[in-house]
Coordinates of C-alpha atoms in Angstrom, one line a residue:
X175 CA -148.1 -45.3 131.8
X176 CA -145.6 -47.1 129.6
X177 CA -146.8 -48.1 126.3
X178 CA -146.5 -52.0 126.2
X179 CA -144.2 -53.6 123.7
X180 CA -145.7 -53.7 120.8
X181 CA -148.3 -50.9 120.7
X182 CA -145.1 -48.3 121.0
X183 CA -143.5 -49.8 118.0
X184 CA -146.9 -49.2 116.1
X185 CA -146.8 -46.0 117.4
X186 CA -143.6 -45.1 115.4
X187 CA -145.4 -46.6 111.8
X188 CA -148.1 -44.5 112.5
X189 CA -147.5 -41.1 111.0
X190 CA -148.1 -42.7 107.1
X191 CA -151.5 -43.2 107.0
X192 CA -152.8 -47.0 105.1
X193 CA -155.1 -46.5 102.3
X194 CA -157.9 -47.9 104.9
X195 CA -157.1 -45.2 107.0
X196 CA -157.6 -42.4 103.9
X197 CA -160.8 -44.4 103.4
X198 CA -162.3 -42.6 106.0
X199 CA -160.6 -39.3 105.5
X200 CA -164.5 -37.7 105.3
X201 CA -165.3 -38.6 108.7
X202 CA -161.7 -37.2 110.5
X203 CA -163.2 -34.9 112.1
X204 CA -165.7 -36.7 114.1
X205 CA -163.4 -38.8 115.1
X206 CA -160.6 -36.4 116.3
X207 CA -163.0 -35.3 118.3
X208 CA -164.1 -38.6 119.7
X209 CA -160.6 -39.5 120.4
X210 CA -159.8 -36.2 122.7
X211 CA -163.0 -37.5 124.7
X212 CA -161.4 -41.1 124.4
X213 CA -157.8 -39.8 125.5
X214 CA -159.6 -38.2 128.4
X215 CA -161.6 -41.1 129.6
X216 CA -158.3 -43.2 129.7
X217 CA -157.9 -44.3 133.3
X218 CA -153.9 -44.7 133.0
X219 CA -151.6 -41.9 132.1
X220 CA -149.9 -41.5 128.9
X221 CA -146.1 -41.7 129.2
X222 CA -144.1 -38.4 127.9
X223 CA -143.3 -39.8 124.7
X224 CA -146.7 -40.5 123.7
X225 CA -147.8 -36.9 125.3
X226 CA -145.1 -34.9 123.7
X227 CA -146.3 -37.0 120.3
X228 CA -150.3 -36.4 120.7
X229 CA -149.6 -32.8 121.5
X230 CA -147.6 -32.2 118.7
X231 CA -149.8 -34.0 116.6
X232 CA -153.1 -32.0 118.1
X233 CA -151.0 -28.3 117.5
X234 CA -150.4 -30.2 113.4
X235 CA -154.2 -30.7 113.1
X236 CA -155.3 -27.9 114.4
X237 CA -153.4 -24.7 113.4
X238 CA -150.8 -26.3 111.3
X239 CA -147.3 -26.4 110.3
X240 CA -144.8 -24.8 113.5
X241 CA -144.5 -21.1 112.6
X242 CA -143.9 -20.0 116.5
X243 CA -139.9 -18.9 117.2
X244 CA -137.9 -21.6 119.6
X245 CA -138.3 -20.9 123.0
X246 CA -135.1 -20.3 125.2
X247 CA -132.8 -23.3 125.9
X248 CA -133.7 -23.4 129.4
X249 CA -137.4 -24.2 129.1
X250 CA -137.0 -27.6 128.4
X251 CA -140.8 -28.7 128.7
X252 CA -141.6 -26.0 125.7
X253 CA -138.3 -26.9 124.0
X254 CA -139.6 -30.3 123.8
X255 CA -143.2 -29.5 122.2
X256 CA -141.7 -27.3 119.9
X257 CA -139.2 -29.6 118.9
X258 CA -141.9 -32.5 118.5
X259 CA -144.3 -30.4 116.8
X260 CA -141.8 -28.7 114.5
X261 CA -140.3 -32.3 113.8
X262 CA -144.0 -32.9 112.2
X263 CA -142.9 -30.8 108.9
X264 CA -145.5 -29.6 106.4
X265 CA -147.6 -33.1 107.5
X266 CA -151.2 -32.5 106.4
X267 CA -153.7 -31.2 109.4
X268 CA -155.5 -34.8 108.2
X269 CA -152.9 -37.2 108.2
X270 CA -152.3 -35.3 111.8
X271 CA -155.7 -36.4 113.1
X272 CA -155.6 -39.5 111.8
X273 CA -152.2 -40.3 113.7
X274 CA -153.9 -38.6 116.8
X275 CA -156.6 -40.9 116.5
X276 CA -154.4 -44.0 115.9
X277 CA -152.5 -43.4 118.9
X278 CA -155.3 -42.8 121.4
X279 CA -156.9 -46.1 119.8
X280 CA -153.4 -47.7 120.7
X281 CA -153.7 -46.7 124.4
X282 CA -156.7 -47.7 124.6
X283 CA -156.0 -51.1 123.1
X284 CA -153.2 -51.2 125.7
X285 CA -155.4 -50.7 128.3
X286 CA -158.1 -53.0 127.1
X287 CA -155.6 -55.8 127.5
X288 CA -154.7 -54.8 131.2
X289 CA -158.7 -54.9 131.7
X290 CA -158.6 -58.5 130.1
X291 CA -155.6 -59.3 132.3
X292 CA -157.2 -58.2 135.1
X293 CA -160.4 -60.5 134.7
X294 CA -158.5 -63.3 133.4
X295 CA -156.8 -63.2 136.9
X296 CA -159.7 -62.9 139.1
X297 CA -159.8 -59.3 140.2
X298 CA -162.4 -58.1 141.5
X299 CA -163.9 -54.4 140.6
X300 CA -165.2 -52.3 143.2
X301 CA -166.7 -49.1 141.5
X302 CA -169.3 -49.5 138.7
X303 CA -168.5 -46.4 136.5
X304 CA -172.0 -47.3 133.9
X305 CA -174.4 -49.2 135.9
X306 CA -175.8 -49.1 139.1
X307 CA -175.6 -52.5 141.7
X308 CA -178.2 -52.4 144.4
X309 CA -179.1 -54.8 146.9
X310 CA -183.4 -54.7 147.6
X311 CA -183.9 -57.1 150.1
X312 CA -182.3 -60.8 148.9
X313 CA -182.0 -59.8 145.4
X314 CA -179.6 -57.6 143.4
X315 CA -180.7 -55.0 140.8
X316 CA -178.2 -54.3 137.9
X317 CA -179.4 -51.1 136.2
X318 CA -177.2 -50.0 133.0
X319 CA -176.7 -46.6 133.6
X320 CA -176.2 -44.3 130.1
X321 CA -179.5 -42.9 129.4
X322 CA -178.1 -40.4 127.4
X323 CA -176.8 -43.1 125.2
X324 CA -180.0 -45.3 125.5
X325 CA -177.8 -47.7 127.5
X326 CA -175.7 -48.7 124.6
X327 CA -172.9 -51.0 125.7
X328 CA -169.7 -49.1 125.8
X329 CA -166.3 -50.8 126.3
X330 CA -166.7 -50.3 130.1
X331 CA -170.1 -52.2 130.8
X332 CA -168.4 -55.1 128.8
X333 CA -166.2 -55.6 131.9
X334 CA -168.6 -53.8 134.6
X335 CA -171.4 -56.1 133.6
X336 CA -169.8 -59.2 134.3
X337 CA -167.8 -57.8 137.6
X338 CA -171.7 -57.0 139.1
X339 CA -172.8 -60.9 138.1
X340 CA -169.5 -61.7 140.2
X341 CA -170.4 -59.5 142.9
X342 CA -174.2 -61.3 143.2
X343 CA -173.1 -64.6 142.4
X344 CA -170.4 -64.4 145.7
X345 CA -172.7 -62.9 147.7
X346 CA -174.8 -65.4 150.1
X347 CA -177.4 -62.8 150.5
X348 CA -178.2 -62.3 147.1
X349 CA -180.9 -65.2 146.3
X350 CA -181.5 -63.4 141.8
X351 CA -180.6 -60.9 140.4
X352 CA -182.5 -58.3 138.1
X353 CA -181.1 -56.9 135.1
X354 CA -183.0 -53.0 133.8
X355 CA -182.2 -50.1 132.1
X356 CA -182.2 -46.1 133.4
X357 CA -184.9 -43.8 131.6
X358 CA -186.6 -44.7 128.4
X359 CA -184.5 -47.7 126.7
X360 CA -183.5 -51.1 128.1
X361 CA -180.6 -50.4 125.6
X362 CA -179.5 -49.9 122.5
X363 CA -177.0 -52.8 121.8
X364 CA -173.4 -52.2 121.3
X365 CA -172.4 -48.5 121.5
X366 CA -171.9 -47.4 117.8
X367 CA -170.4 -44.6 118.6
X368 CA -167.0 -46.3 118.9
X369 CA -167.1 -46.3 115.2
X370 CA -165.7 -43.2 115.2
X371 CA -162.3 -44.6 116.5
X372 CA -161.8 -46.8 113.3
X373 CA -158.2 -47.7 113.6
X374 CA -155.5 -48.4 110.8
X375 CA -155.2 -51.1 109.3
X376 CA -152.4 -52.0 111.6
X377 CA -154.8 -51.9 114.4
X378 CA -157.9 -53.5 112.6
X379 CA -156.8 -57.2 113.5
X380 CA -155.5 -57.1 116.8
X381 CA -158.5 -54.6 117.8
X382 CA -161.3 -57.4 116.3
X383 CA -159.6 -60.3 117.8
X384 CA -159.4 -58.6 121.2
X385 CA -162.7 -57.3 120.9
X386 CA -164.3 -60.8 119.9
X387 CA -162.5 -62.0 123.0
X388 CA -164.3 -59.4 125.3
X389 CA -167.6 -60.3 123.7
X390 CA -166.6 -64.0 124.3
X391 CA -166.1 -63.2 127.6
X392 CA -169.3 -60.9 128.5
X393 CA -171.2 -63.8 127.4
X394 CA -170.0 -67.0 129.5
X395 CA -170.8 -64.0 132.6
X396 CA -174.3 -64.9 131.3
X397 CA -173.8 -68.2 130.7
X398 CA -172.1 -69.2 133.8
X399 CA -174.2 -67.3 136.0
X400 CA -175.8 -69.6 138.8
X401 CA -178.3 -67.8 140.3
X402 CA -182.0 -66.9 138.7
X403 CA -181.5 -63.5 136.1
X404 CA -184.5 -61.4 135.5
X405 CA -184.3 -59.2 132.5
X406 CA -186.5 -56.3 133.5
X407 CA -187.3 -55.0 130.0
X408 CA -188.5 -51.1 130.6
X409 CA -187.9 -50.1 127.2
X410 CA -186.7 -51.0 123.7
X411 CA -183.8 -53.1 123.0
X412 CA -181.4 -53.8 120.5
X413 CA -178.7 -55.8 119.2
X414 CA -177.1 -57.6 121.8
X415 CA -179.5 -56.2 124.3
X416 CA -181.9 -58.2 122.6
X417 CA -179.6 -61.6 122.0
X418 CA -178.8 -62.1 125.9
X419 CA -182.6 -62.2 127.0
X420 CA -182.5 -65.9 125.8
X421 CA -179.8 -66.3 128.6
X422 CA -181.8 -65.0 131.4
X423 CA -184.2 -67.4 133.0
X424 CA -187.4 -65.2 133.1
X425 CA -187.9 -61.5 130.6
X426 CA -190.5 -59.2 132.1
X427 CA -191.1 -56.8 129.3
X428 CA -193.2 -52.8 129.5
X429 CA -195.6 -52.5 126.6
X430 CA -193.5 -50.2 125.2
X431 CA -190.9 -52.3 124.4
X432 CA -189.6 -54.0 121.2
X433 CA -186.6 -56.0 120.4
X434 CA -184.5 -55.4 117.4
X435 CA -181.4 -57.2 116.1
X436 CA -180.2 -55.2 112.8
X437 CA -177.5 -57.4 112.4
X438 CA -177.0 -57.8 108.5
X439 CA -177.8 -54.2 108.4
X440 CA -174.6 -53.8 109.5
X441 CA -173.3 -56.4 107.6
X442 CA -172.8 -58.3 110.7
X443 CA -173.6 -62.1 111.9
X444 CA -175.6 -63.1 115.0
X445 CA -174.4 -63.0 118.6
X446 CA -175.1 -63.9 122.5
X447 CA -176.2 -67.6 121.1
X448 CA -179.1 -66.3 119.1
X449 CA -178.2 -68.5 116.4
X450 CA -178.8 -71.6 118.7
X451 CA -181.3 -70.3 120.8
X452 CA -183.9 -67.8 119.1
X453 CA -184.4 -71.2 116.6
X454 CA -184.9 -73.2 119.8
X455 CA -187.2 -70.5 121.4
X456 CA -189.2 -69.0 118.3
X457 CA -188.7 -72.0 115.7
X458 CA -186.3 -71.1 112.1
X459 CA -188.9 -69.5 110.6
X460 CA -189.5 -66.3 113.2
X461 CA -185.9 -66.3 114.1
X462 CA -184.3 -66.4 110.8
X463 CA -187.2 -63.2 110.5
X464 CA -185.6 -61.5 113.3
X465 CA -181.8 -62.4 112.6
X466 CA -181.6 -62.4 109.0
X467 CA -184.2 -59.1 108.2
X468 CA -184.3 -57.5 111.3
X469 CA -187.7 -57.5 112.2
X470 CA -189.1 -55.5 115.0
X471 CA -191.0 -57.7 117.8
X472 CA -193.2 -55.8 119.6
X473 CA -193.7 -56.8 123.3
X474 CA -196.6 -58.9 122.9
X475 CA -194.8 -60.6 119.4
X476 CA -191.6 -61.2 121.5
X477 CA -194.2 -62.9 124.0
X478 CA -195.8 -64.8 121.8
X479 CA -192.5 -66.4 120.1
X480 CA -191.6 -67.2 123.4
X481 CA -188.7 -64.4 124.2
X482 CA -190.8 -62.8 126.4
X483 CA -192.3 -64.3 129.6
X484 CA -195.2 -61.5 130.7
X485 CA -196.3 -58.3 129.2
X486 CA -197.0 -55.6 131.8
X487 CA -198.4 -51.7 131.3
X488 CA -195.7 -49.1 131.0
X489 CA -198.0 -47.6 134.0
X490 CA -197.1 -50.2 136.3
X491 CA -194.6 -51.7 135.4
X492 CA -191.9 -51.0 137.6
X493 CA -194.5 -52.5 140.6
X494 CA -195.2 -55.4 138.8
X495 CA -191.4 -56.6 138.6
X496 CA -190.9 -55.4 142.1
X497 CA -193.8 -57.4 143.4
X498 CA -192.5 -60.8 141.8
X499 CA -188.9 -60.5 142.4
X500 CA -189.9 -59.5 146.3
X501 CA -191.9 -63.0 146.0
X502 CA -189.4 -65.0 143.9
X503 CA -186.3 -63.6 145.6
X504 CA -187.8 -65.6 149.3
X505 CA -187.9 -68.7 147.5
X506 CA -185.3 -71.2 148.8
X507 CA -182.0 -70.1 146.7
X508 CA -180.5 -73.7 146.9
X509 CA -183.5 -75.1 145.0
X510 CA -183.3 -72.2 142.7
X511 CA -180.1 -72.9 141.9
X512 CA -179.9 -76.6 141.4
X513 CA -183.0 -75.9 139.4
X514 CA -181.6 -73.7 136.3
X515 CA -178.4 -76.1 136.9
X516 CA -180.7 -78.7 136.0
X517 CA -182.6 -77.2 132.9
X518 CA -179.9 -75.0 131.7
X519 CA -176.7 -76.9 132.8
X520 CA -177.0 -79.7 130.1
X521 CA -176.3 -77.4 127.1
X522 CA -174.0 -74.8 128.8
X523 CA -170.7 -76.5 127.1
X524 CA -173.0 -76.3 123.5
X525 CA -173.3 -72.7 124.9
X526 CA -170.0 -71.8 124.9
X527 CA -169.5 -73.7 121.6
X528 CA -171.9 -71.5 119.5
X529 CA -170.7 -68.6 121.3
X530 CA -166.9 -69.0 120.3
X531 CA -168.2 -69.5 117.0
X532 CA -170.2 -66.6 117.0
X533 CA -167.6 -64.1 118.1
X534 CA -165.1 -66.0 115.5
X535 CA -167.4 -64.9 113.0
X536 CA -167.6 -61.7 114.2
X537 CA -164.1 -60.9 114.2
X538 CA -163.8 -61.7 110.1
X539 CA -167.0 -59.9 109.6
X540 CA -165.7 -56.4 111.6
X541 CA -163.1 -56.6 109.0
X542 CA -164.8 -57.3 106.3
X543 CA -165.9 -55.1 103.4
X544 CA -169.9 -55.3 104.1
X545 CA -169.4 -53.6 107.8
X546 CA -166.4 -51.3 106.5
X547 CA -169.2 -49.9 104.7
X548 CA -172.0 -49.8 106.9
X549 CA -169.5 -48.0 109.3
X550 CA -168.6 -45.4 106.9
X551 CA -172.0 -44.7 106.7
X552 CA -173.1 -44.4 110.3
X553 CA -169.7 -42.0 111.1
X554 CA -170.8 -40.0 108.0
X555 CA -174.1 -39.5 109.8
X556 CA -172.7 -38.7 112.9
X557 CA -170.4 -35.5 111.4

């Protein structure tokens, strides 16, 4: 893959680290390791200038200065790592990692922007990498599949999420759609994990502004979405997880559940229209609880503030949401439809308003000082 214009140019300012980057100099490590799993999970090929680079960079951080003789002339492919690799000098193994890790976030960011391309022109995806899309009888089941992760939100279910509400929405068979969780957790919000791949400050900007467009984005799926959404709520939930429940149109919750959204922990704002709608649904004085303190709603108190539609026994669960959405899913789909157009259609343009804003105010607050620190913390943790 070439590197688009732009992210190669960074790549050449990359090998003197910022101040920012030195900031998190303790937690190199962890991420040099995330960013070899990151590199791996790439779906496009590095060109050979940014291969011979990262290798050279990986040989730096990991056994240091060249010391190995210059192969023979007429090996060209070890010719070139050596040269690349000697060409690194007496560059500290850390400054090395941190390049390393700048340059896979680069590729990445490159890539996210072909992914936004790609949506913005209509493309439809075929293969669901972290969620599973079945069809049971007229209605689709949407099940976010990282139970290893708790079904945190990862860059890819940000685009596979709203690719599967496509899929139902065009299909004429499909009368709702059910949104669950694999194993224990509905899921855990917005996969931290990705703080591990804290870019340069040369990155920071365009990486917040391109991800507050994909979490723009992700929402209007939900927003936009015709058909009737059932959130099947099997476990806990967090963060946004928690948020886009006030989207979907009836939230079936197991007992075990609870809803989180640990926001200004993280020195962050709200998000998925929770600032208009958890004040609609629970009134200021339980939603500013929940948004500005974090407090934990069990499945009965997210019922009784009205975020919750039914409580059912872990036990049976899973046959109490099949047995209504079997019922529901026979119901005329025209009706259906022109009924949530009706009672949800009149504020979807204040929707979209609140959410801009929202993911506006996201975007300062991911490069602010508050979540800086917060995610110093939580990669600290994960060493």
């Amino acid at each position: 893959m070439l590197v688009p214009r732009g992210i190669r140019s960074r790549l050449q300012h990359l090998s003197q680290p910022t101040n920012h980057c030195r900031t998190f100099a303790a937690s190199s490590e962890v991420g040099f390791t995330k960013a070899q799993t990151q590199l791996n999970a790439l779906k496009k090929t590095p060109d050979n200038e940014a291969k011979l680079r990262m290798y050279a960079l990986f040989k730096q951080a990991t056994d240091g200065s060249c010391s190995k003789p210059k192969p023979a002339a007429d090996d060209f492919i070890q010719t070139a790592k050596w040269d690349a690799w000697n060409g690194l000098g007496s560059m500290p193994k850390t400054d090395a990692k941190q390049e390393y890790i700048n340059i896979v976030n680069a590729l990445a960011l490159a890539e996210l922007h072909d992914n936004m391309s790609a949506v913005d022109a209509g493309e439809e995806m075929t293969n669901f990498q972290y969620l599973i899309y079945e069809v049971e009888g007229k209605a689709a089941k949407i099940t976010l599949n990282r139970p290893n992760t708790k079904n945190s939100l990862n860059r890819e279910l940000y685009f596979e999420v709203p690719a599967a509400f496509k899929k139902a929405s065009e299909d004429p068979n499909i009368t709702l759609v059910v949104l669950t969780g694999a194993g224990e957790y509905f899921s855990s919000g917005t996969d931290l994990n990705n703080l591990a791949h804290i870019p340069s400050r040369q990155q920071l900007k365009e990486t917040c502004e391109l991800g507050g467009s994909i979490l723009q984005k992700y929402m209007e799926s939900f927003i936009d979405f015709p058909k009737p959404l059932i959130a099947a709520v099997n476990g806990p939930a967090m963060g946004l997880a928690v948020t886009t429940l006030a989207l979907c149109d009836v939230v079936y919750a197991s007992d075990k559940a609870t809803f989180m959204t640990p926001f200004t922990v993280l020195g962050l704002g709200p998000e998925g229209c929770s600032s208009h709608l958890f004040p609609k649904i629970m009134g200021y004085a339980k939603a500013n609880e929940v948004l500005l303190f974090g407090k934990k709603l069990s499945a009965q108190e997210a019922k009784d503030c009205g975020l919750v539609t039914e409580v059912f026994p872990n036990r049976s669960f899973d046959e109490e949401v099949r047995h209504r959405v079997a019922q529901y899913s026979e119901l005329p789909p025209q009706s259906m439809r022109s009924t949530k157009g009706i009672v949800r259609g009149w504020e979807k343009d204040l929707l979209k308003k609140v959410n801009k804003q929202e993911c506006d105010n996201l975007v300062e607050f991911w490069q602010g000082k508050e979540f800086l620190e917060a995610a110093i913390k939580f990669v600290s943790k994960k060493k």
